[in-house]
Amino acid sequence: MPAETNAMLVGAIAVASLAVSAFFFHYWRSTRDRFFLFFALSFLLEGVNRIVLYHYAGPDEDGPLYFVVRLVAYGLILAAIVDKNRSSRRP
C-alpha cells in the first residue's frame, strides 16, 4: 500500500475516533452517566494514539506501544460495561 494511502487511512480513523469521542462526551454532559464518559475517553485515547504514534513511529503497527494503548482503550470499554451492569442491579 502506498505511503500516502496509509497516511490517509490512519488520518480517517483518527478523525472518526475523535468524532465518536465528541459524540459520547456530548451524551455524558447531558446525562452524567459514567458509561458515556468511559466510552468517550476510550475513543479519545484511540484517536490520539493513532495520530501521535503514526507521526513518531510511522505506519509500522507491530510495536508493543500500539497494543498497550489499545489494551487500555478496550479496558475502558469493558470497565464501562461492567460498571453499567453493576449499577443497574443495585436497588
PDB file of N, CA and C in Angstrom:
ATOM      1  N   MET A   1       0.847  -1.166   0.000  1.00  0.00           N
ATOM      2  CA  MET A   1       0.000   0.000   0.000  1.00  0.00           C
ATOM      3  C   MET A   1       0.897   1.235   0.000  1.00  0.00           C
ATOM      4  N   PRO A   2       0.613   2.197  -0.856  1.00  0.00           N
ATOM      5  CA  PRO A   2       1.433   3.414  -0.897  1.00  0.00           C
ATOM      6  C   PRO A   2       1.369   4.178   0.429  1.00  0.00           C
ATOM      7  N   ALA A   3       2.429   4.905   0.722  1.00  0.00           N
ATOM      8  CA  ALA A   3       2.527   5.637   1.986  1.00  0.00           C
ATOM      9  C   ALA A   3       1.427   6.689   2.119  1.00  0.00           C
ATOM     10  N   GLU A   4       1.075   7.335   0.991  1.00  0.00           N
ATOM     11  CA  GLU A   4       0.038   8.366   1.064  1.00  0.00           C
ATOM     12  C   GLU A   4      -1.316   7.766   1.422  1.00  0.00           C
ATOM     13  N   THR A   5      -1.611   6.609   0.869  1.00  0.00           N
ATOM     14  CA  THR A   5      -2.876   5.941   1.169  1.00  0.00           C
ATOM     15  C   THR A   5      -2.918   5.514   2.632  1.00  0.00           C
ATOM     16  N   ASN A   6      -1.820   4.985   3.128  1.00  0.00           N
ATOM     17  CA  ASN A   6      -1.759   4.564   4.516  1.00  0.00           C
ATOM     18  C   ASN A   6      -1.938   5.758   5.451  1.00  0.00           C
ATOM     19  N   ALA A   7      -1.280   6.863   5.145  1.00  0.00           N
ATOM     20  CA  ALA A   7      -1.417   8.060   5.968  1.00  0.00           C
ATOM     21  C   ALA A   7      -2.852   8.574   5.945  1.00  0.00           C
ATOM     22  N   MET A   8      -3.488   8.520   4.774  1.00  0.00           N
ATOM     23  CA  MET A   8      -4.862   8.978   4.662  1.00  0.00           C
ATOM     24  C   MET A   8      -5.799   8.097   5.493  1.00  0.00           C
ATOM     25  N   LEU A   9      -5.609   6.792   5.453  1.00  0.00           N
ATOM     26  CA  LEU A   9      -6.463   5.886   6.224  1.00  0.00           C
ATOM     27  C   LEU A   9      -6.268   6.063   7.720  1.00  0.00           C
ATOM     28  N   VAL A  10      -5.015   6.222   8.157  1.00  0.00           N
ATOM     29  CA  VAL A  10      -4.758   6.460   9.583  1.00  0.00           C
ATOM     30  C   VAL A  10      -5.412   7.770  10.011  1.00  0.00           C
ATOM     31  N   GLY A  11      -5.316   8.798   9.175  1.00  0.00           N
ATOM     32  CA  GLY A  11      -5.964  10.068   9.486  1.00  0.00           C
ATOM     33  C   GLY A  11      -7.474   9.952   9.555  1.00  0.00           C
ATOM     34  N   ALA A  12      -8.053   9.188   8.645  1.00  0.00           N
ATOM     35  CA  ALA A  12      -9.509   8.998   8.649  1.00  0.00           C
ATOM     36  C   ALA A  12      -9.962   8.255   9.903  1.00  0.00           C
ATOM     37  N   ILE A  13      -9.209   7.239  10.297  1.00  0.00           N
ATOM     38  CA  ILE A  13      -9.552   6.501  11.517  1.00  0.00           C
ATOM     39  C   ILE A  13      -9.412   7.401  12.737  1.00  0.00           C
ATOM     40  N   ALA A  14      -8.371   8.219  12.764  1.00  0.00           N
ATOM     41  CA  ALA A  14      -8.154   9.132  13.887  1.00  0.00           C
ATOM     42  C   ALA A  14      -9.287  10.154  13.980  1.00  0.00           C
ATOM     43  N   VAL A  15      -9.672  10.730  12.858  1.00  0.00           N
ATOM     44  CA  VAL A  15     -10.755  11.719  12.859  1.00  0.00           C
ATOM     45  C   VAL A  15     -12.076  11.063  13.263  1.00  0.00           C
ATOM     46  N   ALA A  16     -12.327   9.869  12.777  1.00  0.00           N
ATOM     47  CA  ALA A  16     -13.552   9.158  13.151  1.00  0.00           C
ATOM     48  C   ALA A  16     -13.567   8.863  14.650  1.00  0.00           C
ATOM     49  N   SER A  17     -12.446   8.438  15.196  1.00  0.00           N
ATOM     50  CA  SER A  17     -12.367   8.157  16.633  1.00  0.00           C
ATOM     51  C   SER A  17     -12.602   9.417  17.449  1.00  0.00           C
ATOM     52  N   LEU A  18     -12.016  10.526  17.029  1.00  0.00           N
ATOM     53  CA  LEU A  18     -12.210  11.783  17.752  1.00  0.00           C
ATOM     54  C   LEU A  18     -13.651  12.288  17.622  1.00  0.00           C
ATOM     55  N   ALA A  19     -14.276  12.067  16.477  1.00  0.00           N
ATOM     56  CA  ALA A  19     -15.675  12.467  16.306  1.00  0.00           C
ATOM     57  C   ALA A  19     -16.592  11.632  17.190  1.00  0.00           C
ATOM     58  N   VAL A  20     -16.339  10.343  17.264  1.00  0.00           N
ATOM     59  CA  VAL A  20     -17.139   9.481  18.138  1.00  0.00           C
ATOM     60  C   VAL A  20     -16.918   9.871  19.589  1.00  0.00           C
ATOM     61  N   SER A  21     -15.696  10.235  19.932  1.00  0.00           N
ATOM     62  CA  SER A  21     -15.401  10.693  21.289  1.00  0.00           C
ATOM     63  C   SER A  21     -16.209  11.943  21.624  1.00  0.00           C
ATOM     64  N   ALA A  22     -16.270  12.886  20.706  1.00  0.00           N
ATOM     65  CA  ALA A  22     -17.063  14.101  20.930  1.00  0.00           C
ATOM     66  C   ALA A  22     -18.544  13.767  21.086  1.00  0.00           C
ATOM     67  N   PHE A  23     -19.021  12.810  20.315  1.00  0.00           N
ATOM     68  CA  PHE A  23     -20.408  12.350  20.414  1.00  0.00           C
ATOM     69  C   PHE A  23     -20.706  11.810  21.817  1.00  0.00           C
ATOM     70  N   PHE A  24     -19.816  10.940  22.328  1.00  0.00           N
ATOM     71  CA  PHE A  24     -20.020  10.371  23.662  1.00  0.00           C
ATOM     72  C   PHE A  24     -19.842  11.415  24.755  1.00  0.00           C
ATOM     73  N   PHE A  25     -18.932  12.382  24.583  1.00  0.00           N
ATOM     74  CA  PHE A  25     -18.802  13.468  25.562  1.00  0.00           C
ATOM     75  C   PHE A  25     -20.080  14.301  25.623  1.00  0.00           C
ATOM     76  N   HIS A  26     -20.692  14.514  24.478  1.00  0.00           N
ATOM     77  CA  HIS A  26     -21.949  15.259  24.445  1.00  0.00           C
ATOM     78  C   HIS A  26     -23.016  14.537  25.273  1.00  0.00           C
ATOM     79  N   TYR A  27     -23.142  13.239  25.074  1.00  0.00           N
ATOM     80  CA  TYR A  27     -24.145  12.488  25.832  1.00  0.00           C
ATOM     81  C   TYR A  27     -23.776  12.390  27.302  1.00  0.00           C
ATOM     82  N   TRP A  28     -22.508  12.340  27.624  1.00  0.00           N
ATOM     83  CA  TRP A  28     -22.109  12.322  29.028  1.00  0.00           C
ATOM     84  C   TRP A  28     -22.482  13.643  29.706  1.00  0.00           C
ATOM     85  N   ARG A  29     -22.264  14.758  29.007  1.00  0.00           N
ATOM     86  CA  ARG A  29     -22.590  16.068  29.588  1.00  0.00           C
ATOM     87  C   ARG A  29     -24.080  16.223  29.832  1.00  0.00           C
ATOM     88  N   SER A  30     -24.909  15.608  28.991  1.00  0.00           N
ATOM     89  CA  SER A  30     -26.356  15.751  29.174  1.00  0.00           C
ATOM     90  C   SER A  30     -26.928  14.742  30.170  1.00  0.00           C
ATOM     91  N   THR A  31     -26.290  13.577  30.331  1.00  0.00           N
ATOM     92  CA  THR A  31     -26.831  12.562  31.240  1.00  0.00           C
ATOM     93  C   THR A  31     -26.003  12.353  32.496  1.00  0.00           C
ATOM     94  N   ARG A  32     -24.728  12.723  32.468  1.00  0.00           N
ATOM     95  CA  ARG A  32     -23.778  12.477  33.569  1.00  0.00           C
ATOM     96  C   ARG A  32     -23.649  10.982  33.901  1.00  0.00           C
ATOM     97  N   ASP A  33     -23.860  10.153  32.904  1.00  0.00           N
ATOM     98  CA  ASP A  33     -23.701   8.703  33.060  1.00  0.00           C
ATOM     99  C   ASP A  33     -22.249   8.331  32.760  1.00  0.00           C
ATOM    100  N   ARG A  34     -21.605   7.645  33.690  1.00  0.00           N
ATOM    101  CA  ARG A  34     -20.193   7.280  33.517  1.00  0.00           C
ATOM    102  C   ARG A  34     -19.961   6.373  32.318  1.00  0.00           C
ATOM    103  N   PHE A  35     -20.961   5.658  31.909  1.00  0.00           N
ATOM    104  CA  PHE A  35     -20.853   4.793  30.735  1.00  0.00           C
ATOM    105  C   PHE A  35     -20.387   5.589  29.525  1.00  0.00           C
ATOM    106  N   PHE A  36     -21.014   6.735  29.286  1.00  0.00           N
ATOM    107  CA  PHE A  36     -20.641   7.574  28.155  1.00  0.00           C
ATOM    108  C   PHE A  36     -19.268   8.192  28.343  1.00  0.00           C
ATOM    109  N   LEU A  37     -18.915   8.516  29.576  1.00  0.00           N
ATOM    110  CA  LEU A  37     -17.593   9.085  29.848  1.00  0.00           C
ATOM    111  C   LEU A  37     -16.492   8.072  29.535  1.00  0.00           C
ATOM    112  N   PHE A  38     -16.676   6.829  29.959  1.00  0.00           N
ATOM    113  CA  PHE A  38     -15.674   5.793  29.677  1.00  0.00           C
ATOM    114  C   PHE A  38     -15.517   5.564  28.175  1.00  0.00           C
ATOM    115  N   PHE A  39     -16.622   5.531  27.470  1.00  0.00           N
ATOM    116  CA  PHE A  39     -16.548   5.351  26.018  1.00  0.00           C
ATOM    117  C   PHE A  39     -15.870   6.544  25.350  1.00  0.00           C
ATOM    118  N   ALA A  40     -16.197   7.756  25.803  1.00  0.00           N
ATOM    119  CA  ALA A  40     -15.576   8.952  25.235  1.00  0.00           C
ATOM    120  C   ALA A  40     -14.067   8.940  25.463  1.00  0.00           C
ATOM    121  N   LEU A  41     -13.645   8.588  26.659  1.00  0.00           N
ATOM    122  CA  LEU A  41     -12.212   8.525  26.949  1.00  0.00           C
ATOM    123  C   LEU A  41     -11.526   7.444  26.126  1.00  0.00           C
ATOM    124  N   SER A  42     -12.195   6.330  25.932  1.00  0.00           N
ATOM    125  CA  SER A  42     -11.624   5.248  25.144  1.00  0.00           C
ATOM    126  C   SER A  42     -11.386   5.669  23.698  1.00  0.00           C
ATOM    127  N   PHE A  43     -12.383   6.287  23.086  1.00  0.00           N
ATOM    128  CA  PHE A  43     -12.229   6.716  21.695  1.00  0.00           C
ATOM    129  C   PHE A  43     -11.268   7.895  21.570  1.00  0.00           C
ATOM    130  N   LEU A  44     -11.229   8.765  22.568  1.00  0.00           N
ATOM    131  CA  LEU A  44     -10.259   9.858  22.562  1.00  0.00           C
ATOM    132  C   LEU A  44      -8.844   9.307  22.625  1.00  0.00           C
ATOM    133  N   LEU A  45      -8.630   8.338  23.491  1.00  0.00           N
ATOM    134  CA  LEU A  45      -7.318   7.701  23.610  1.00  0.00           C
ATOM    135  C   LEU A  45      -6.917   7.016  22.305  1.00  0.00           C
ATOM    136  N   GLU A  46      -7.849   6.354  21.676  1.00  0.00           N
ATOM    137  CA  GLU A  46      -7.561   5.676  20.414  1.00  0.00           C
ATOM    138  C   GLU A  46      -7.250   6.680  19.294  1.00  0.00           C
ATOM    139  N   GLY A  47      -7.986   7.773  19.222  1.00  0.00           N
ATOM    140  CA  GLY A  47      -7.731   8.773  18.192  1.00  0.00           C
ATOM    141  C   GLY A  47      -6.388   9.466  18.372  1.00  0.00           C
ATOM    142  N   VAL A  48      -6.087   9.855  19.590  1.00  0.00           N
ATOM    143  CA  VAL A  48      -4.798  10.500  19.867  1.00  0.00           C
ATOM    144  C   VAL A  48      -3.661   9.519  19.638  1.00  0.00           C
ATOM    145  N   ASN A  49      -3.875   8.265  20.010  1.00  0.00           N
ATOM    146  CA  ASN A  49      -2.860   7.225  19.792  1.00  0.00           C
ATOM    147  C   ASN A  49      -2.529   7.090  18.310  1.00  0.00           C
ATOM    148  N   ARG A  50      -3.552   7.078  17.469  1.00  0.00           N
ATOM    149  CA  ARG A  50      -3.316   6.955  16.026  1.00  0.00           C
ATOM    150  C   ARG A  50      -2.480   8.112  15.496  1.00  0.00           C
ATOM    151  N   ILE A  51      -2.822   9.315  15.915  1.00  0.00           N
ATOM    152  CA  ILE A  51      -2.110  10.496  15.417  1.00  0.00           C
ATOM    153  C   ILE A  51      -0.667  10.528  15.911  1.00  0.00           C
ATOM    154  N   VAL A  52      -0.487  10.380  17.208  1.00  0.00           N
ATOM    155  CA  VAL A  52       0.850  10.525  17.792  1.00  0.00           C
ATOM    156  C   VAL A  52       1.778   9.401  17.344  1.00  0.00           C
ATOM    157  N   LEU A  53       1.317   8.172  17.421  1.00  0.00           N
ATOM    158  CA  LEU A  53       2.211   7.070  17.064  1.00  0.00           C
ATOM    159  C   LEU A  53       2.487   7.014  15.569  1.00  0.00           C
ATOM    160  N   TYR A  54       1.535   7.410  14.734  1.00  0.00           N
ATOM    161  CA  TYR A  54       1.822   7.439  13.309  1.00  0.00           C
ATOM    162  C   TYR A  54       2.856   8.522  13.002  1.00  0.00           C
ATOM    163  N   HIS A  55       2.739   9.629  13.706  1.00  0.00           N
ATOM    164  CA  HIS A  55       3.677  10.728  13.479  1.00  0.00           C
ATOM    165  C   HIS A  55       5.098  10.356  13.915  1.00  0.00           C
ATOM    166  N   TYR A  56       5.231   9.665  15.041  1.00  0.00           N
ATOM    167  CA  TYR A  56       6.557   9.352  15.579  1.00  0.00           C
ATOM    168  C   TYR A  56       7.092   7.993  15.159  1.00  0.00           C
ATOM    169  N   ALA A  57       6.217   6.995  15.026  1.00  0.00           N
ATOM    170  CA  ALA A  57       6.689   5.645  14.723  1.00  0.00           C
ATOM    171  C   ALA A  57       6.435   5.233  13.282  1.00  0.00           C
ATOM    172  N   GLY A  58       5.598   5.948  12.582  1.00  0.00           N
ATOM    173  CA  GLY A  58       5.309   5.604  11.202  1.00  0.00           C
ATOM    174  C   GLY A  58       4.199   4.573  11.100  1.00  0.00           C
ATOM    175  N   PRO A  59       4.033   4.013   9.905  1.00  0.00           N
ATOM    176  CA  PRO A  59       2.914   3.110   9.672  1.00  0.00           C
ATOM    177  C   PRO A  59       3.099   1.711  10.272  1.00  0.00           C
ATOM    178  N   ASP A  60       4.254   1.411  10.810  1.00  0.00           N
ATOM    179  CA  ASP A  60       4.519   0.087  11.364  1.00  0.00           C
ATOM    180  C   ASP A  60       3.810  -0.053  12.703  1.00  0.00           C
ATOM    181  N   GLU A  61       2.749  -0.858  12.731  1.00  0.00           N
ATOM    182  CA  GLU A  61       1.950  -1.029  13.951  1.00  0.00           C
ATOM    183  C   GLU A  61       2.299  -2.317  14.696  1.00  0.00           C
ATOM    184  N   ASP A  62       3.515  -2.800  14.541  1.00  0.00           N
ATOM    185  CA  ASP A  62       3.894  -4.044  15.204  1.00  0.00           C
ATOM    186  C   ASP A  62       4.510  -3.821  16.571  1.00  0.00           C
ATOM    187  N   GLY A  63       4.765  -2.579  16.934  1.00  0.00           N
ATOM    188  CA  GLY A  63       5.401  -2.286  18.213  1.00  0.00           C
ATOM    189  C   GLY A  63       4.459  -2.513  19.385  1.00  0.00           C
ATOM    190  N   PRO A  64       5.010  -2.808  20.547  1.00  0.00           N
ATOM    191  CA  PRO A  64       4.163  -3.082  21.710  1.00  0.00           C
ATOM    192  C   PRO A  64       3.407  -1.861  22.217  1.00  0.00           C
ATOM    193  N   LEU A  65       3.903  -0.666  21.924  1.00  0.00           N
ATOM    194  CA  LEU A  65       3.226   0.531  22.415  1.00  0.00           C
ATOM    195  C   LEU A  65       1.834   0.671  21.803  1.00  0.00           C
ATOM    196  N   TYR A  66       1.679   0.289  20.541  1.00  0.00           N
ATOM    197  CA  TYR A  66       0.355   0.324  19.919  1.00  0.00           C
ATOM    198  C   TYR A  66      -0.619  -0.569  20.689  1.00  0.00           C
ATOM    199  N   PHE A  67      -0.159  -1.747  21.038  1.00  0.00           N
ATOM    200  CA  PHE A  67      -1.043  -2.713  21.675  1.00  0.00           C
ATOM    201  C   PHE A  67      -1.336  -2.358  23.125  1.00  0.00           C
ATOM    202  N   VAL A  68      -0.400  -1.743  23.813  1.00  0.00           N
ATOM    203  CA  VAL A  68      -0.635  -1.344  25.199  1.00  0.00           C
ATOM    204  C   VAL A  68      -1.706  -0.255  25.259  1.00  0.00           C
ATOM    205  N   VAL A  69      -1.616   0.727  24.377  1.00  0.00           N
ATOM    206  CA  VAL A  69      -2.611   1.800  24.364  1.00  0.00           C
ATOM    207  C   VAL A  69      -3.979   1.253  23.969  1.00  0.00           C
ATOM    208  N   ARG A  70      -4.015   0.364  23.007  1.00  0.00           N
ATOM    209  CA  ARG A  70      -5.296  -0.241  22.614  1.00  0.00           C
ATOM    210  C   ARG A  70      -5.868  -1.103  23.731  1.00  0.00           C
ATOM    211  N   LEU A  71      -5.010  -1.792  24.463  1.00  0.00           N
ATOM    212  CA  LEU A  71      -5.464  -2.593  25.599  1.00  0.00           C
ATOM    213  C   LEU A  71      -6.110  -1.702  26.657  1.00  0.00           C
ATOM    214  N   VAL A  72      -5.513  -0.562  26.922  1.00  0.00           N
ATOM    215  CA  VAL A  72      -6.095   0.384  27.877  1.00  0.00           C
ATOM    216  C   VAL A  72      -7.434   0.908  27.355  1.00  0.00           C
ATOM    217  N   ALA A  73      -7.497   1.248  26.073  1.00  0.00           N
ATOM    218  CA  ALA A  73      -8.740   1.766  25.491  1.00  0.00           C
ATOM    219  C   ALA A  73      -9.856   0.721  25.559  1.00  0.00           C
ATOM    220  N   TYR A  74      -9.547  -0.508  25.200  1.00  0.00           N
ATOM    221  CA  TYR A  74     -10.562  -1.559  25.261  1.00  0.00           C
ATOM    222  C   TYR A  74     -10.893  -1.921  26.704  1.00  0.00           C
ATOM    223  N   GLY A  75      -9.924  -1.772  27.598  1.00  0.00           N
ATOM    224  CA  GLY A  75     -10.189  -1.978  29.022  1.00  0.00           C
ATOM    225  C   GLY A  75     -11.179  -0.955  29.557  1.00  0.00           C
ATOM    226  N   LEU A  76     -11.103   0.281  29.069  1.00  0.00           N
ATOM    227  CA  LEU A  76     -12.082   1.295  29.463  1.00  0.00           C
ATOM    228  C   LEU A  76     -13.486   0.926  28.994  1.00  0.00           C
ATOM    229  N   ILE A  77     -13.583   0.361  27.807  1.00  0.00           N
ATOM    230  CA  ILE A  77     -14.891  -0.066  27.310  1.00  0.00           C
ATOM    231  C   ILE A  77     -15.440  -1.203  28.173  1.00  0.00           C
ATOM    232  N   LEU A  78     -14.597  -2.158  28.500  1.00  0.00           N
ATOM    233  CA  LEU A  78     -15.043  -3.254  29.374  1.00  0.00           C
ATOM    234  C   LEU A  78     -15.429  -2.740  30.756  1.00  0.00           C
ATOM    235  N   ALA A  79     -14.654  -1.789  31.284  1.00  0.00           N
ATOM    236  CA  ALA A  79     -14.980  -1.208  32.588  1.00  0.00           C
ATOM    237  C   ALA A  79     -16.326  -0.489  32.539  1.00  0.00           C
ATOM    238  N   ALA A  80     -16.618   0.180  31.436  1.00  0.00           N
ATOM    239  CA  ALA A  80     -17.902   0.861  31.283  1.00  0.00           C
ATOM    240  C   ALA A  80     -19.054  -0.140  31.297  1.00  0.00           C
ATOM    241  N   ILE A  81     -18.881  -1.243  30.602  1.00  0.00           N
ATOM    242  CA  ILE A  81     -19.936  -2.257  30.547  1.00  0.00           C
ATOM    243  C   ILE A  81     -20.151  -2.894  31.910  1.00  0.00           C
ATOM    244  N   VAL A  82     -19.065  -3.238  32.583  1.00  0.00           N
ATOM    245  CA  VAL A  82     -19.178  -3.847  33.914  1.00  0.00           C
ATOM    246  C   VAL A  82     -19.800  -2.869  34.896  1.00  0.00           C
ATOM    247  N   ASP A  83     -19.355  -1.609  34.864  1.00  0.00           N
ATOM    248  CA  ASP A  83     -19.893  -0.590  35.761  1.00  0.00           C
ATOM    249  C   ASP A  83     -21.376  -0.368  35.517  1.00  0.00           C
ATOM    250  N   LYS A  84     -21.788  -0.345  34.272  1.00  0.00           N
ATOM    251  CA  LYS A  84     -23.202  -0.139  33.949  1.00  0.00           C
ATOM    252  C   LYS A  84     -24.044  -1.318  34.434  1.00  0.00           C
ATOM    253  N   ASN A  85     -23.552  -2.536  34.276  1.00  0.00           N
ATOM    254  CA  ASN A  85     -24.303  -3.709  34.722  1.00  0.00           C
ATOM    255  C   ASN A  85     -24.369  -3.795  36.243  1.00  0.00           C
ATOM    256  N   ARG A  86     -23.319  -3.405  36.911  1.00  0.00           N
ATOM    257  CA  ARG A  86     -23.341  -3.427  38.380  1.00  0.00           C
ATOM    258  C   ARG A  86     -24.268  -2.368  38.931  1.00  0.00           C
ATOM    259  N   SER A  87     -24.264  -1.183  38.369  1.00  0.00           N
ATOM    260  CA  SER A  87     -25.097  -0.106  38.891  1.00  0.00           C
ATOM    261  C   SER A  87     -26.567  -0.350  38.613  1.00  0.00           C
ATOM    262  N   SER A  88     -26.912  -1.100  37.586  1.00  0.00           N
ATOM    263  CA  SER A  88     -28.323  -1.362  37.292  1.00  0.00           C
ATOM    264  C   SER A  88     -28.898  -2.431  38.211  1.00  0.00           C
ATOM    265  N   ARG A  89     -28.066  -3.234  38.841  1.00  0.00           N
ATOM    266  CA  ARG A  89     -28.544  -4.278  39.755  1.00  0.00           C
ATOM    267  C   ARG A  89     -28.785  -3.758  41.164  1.00  0.00           C
ATOM    268  N   ARG A  90     -28.237  -2.605  41.495  1.00  0.00           N
ATOM    269  CA  ARG A  90     -28.405  -2.056  42.844  1.00  0.00           C
ATOM    270  C   ARG A  90     -29.813  -1.498  43.000  1.00  0.00           C
ATOM    271  N   PRO A  91     -30.396  -1.693  44.179  1.00  0.00           N
ATOM    272  CA  PRO A  91     -31.770  -1.172  44.398  1.00  0.00           C
ATOM    273  C   PRO A  91     -31.795   0.334  44.546  1.00  0.00           C
TER     274      PRO A  91
END
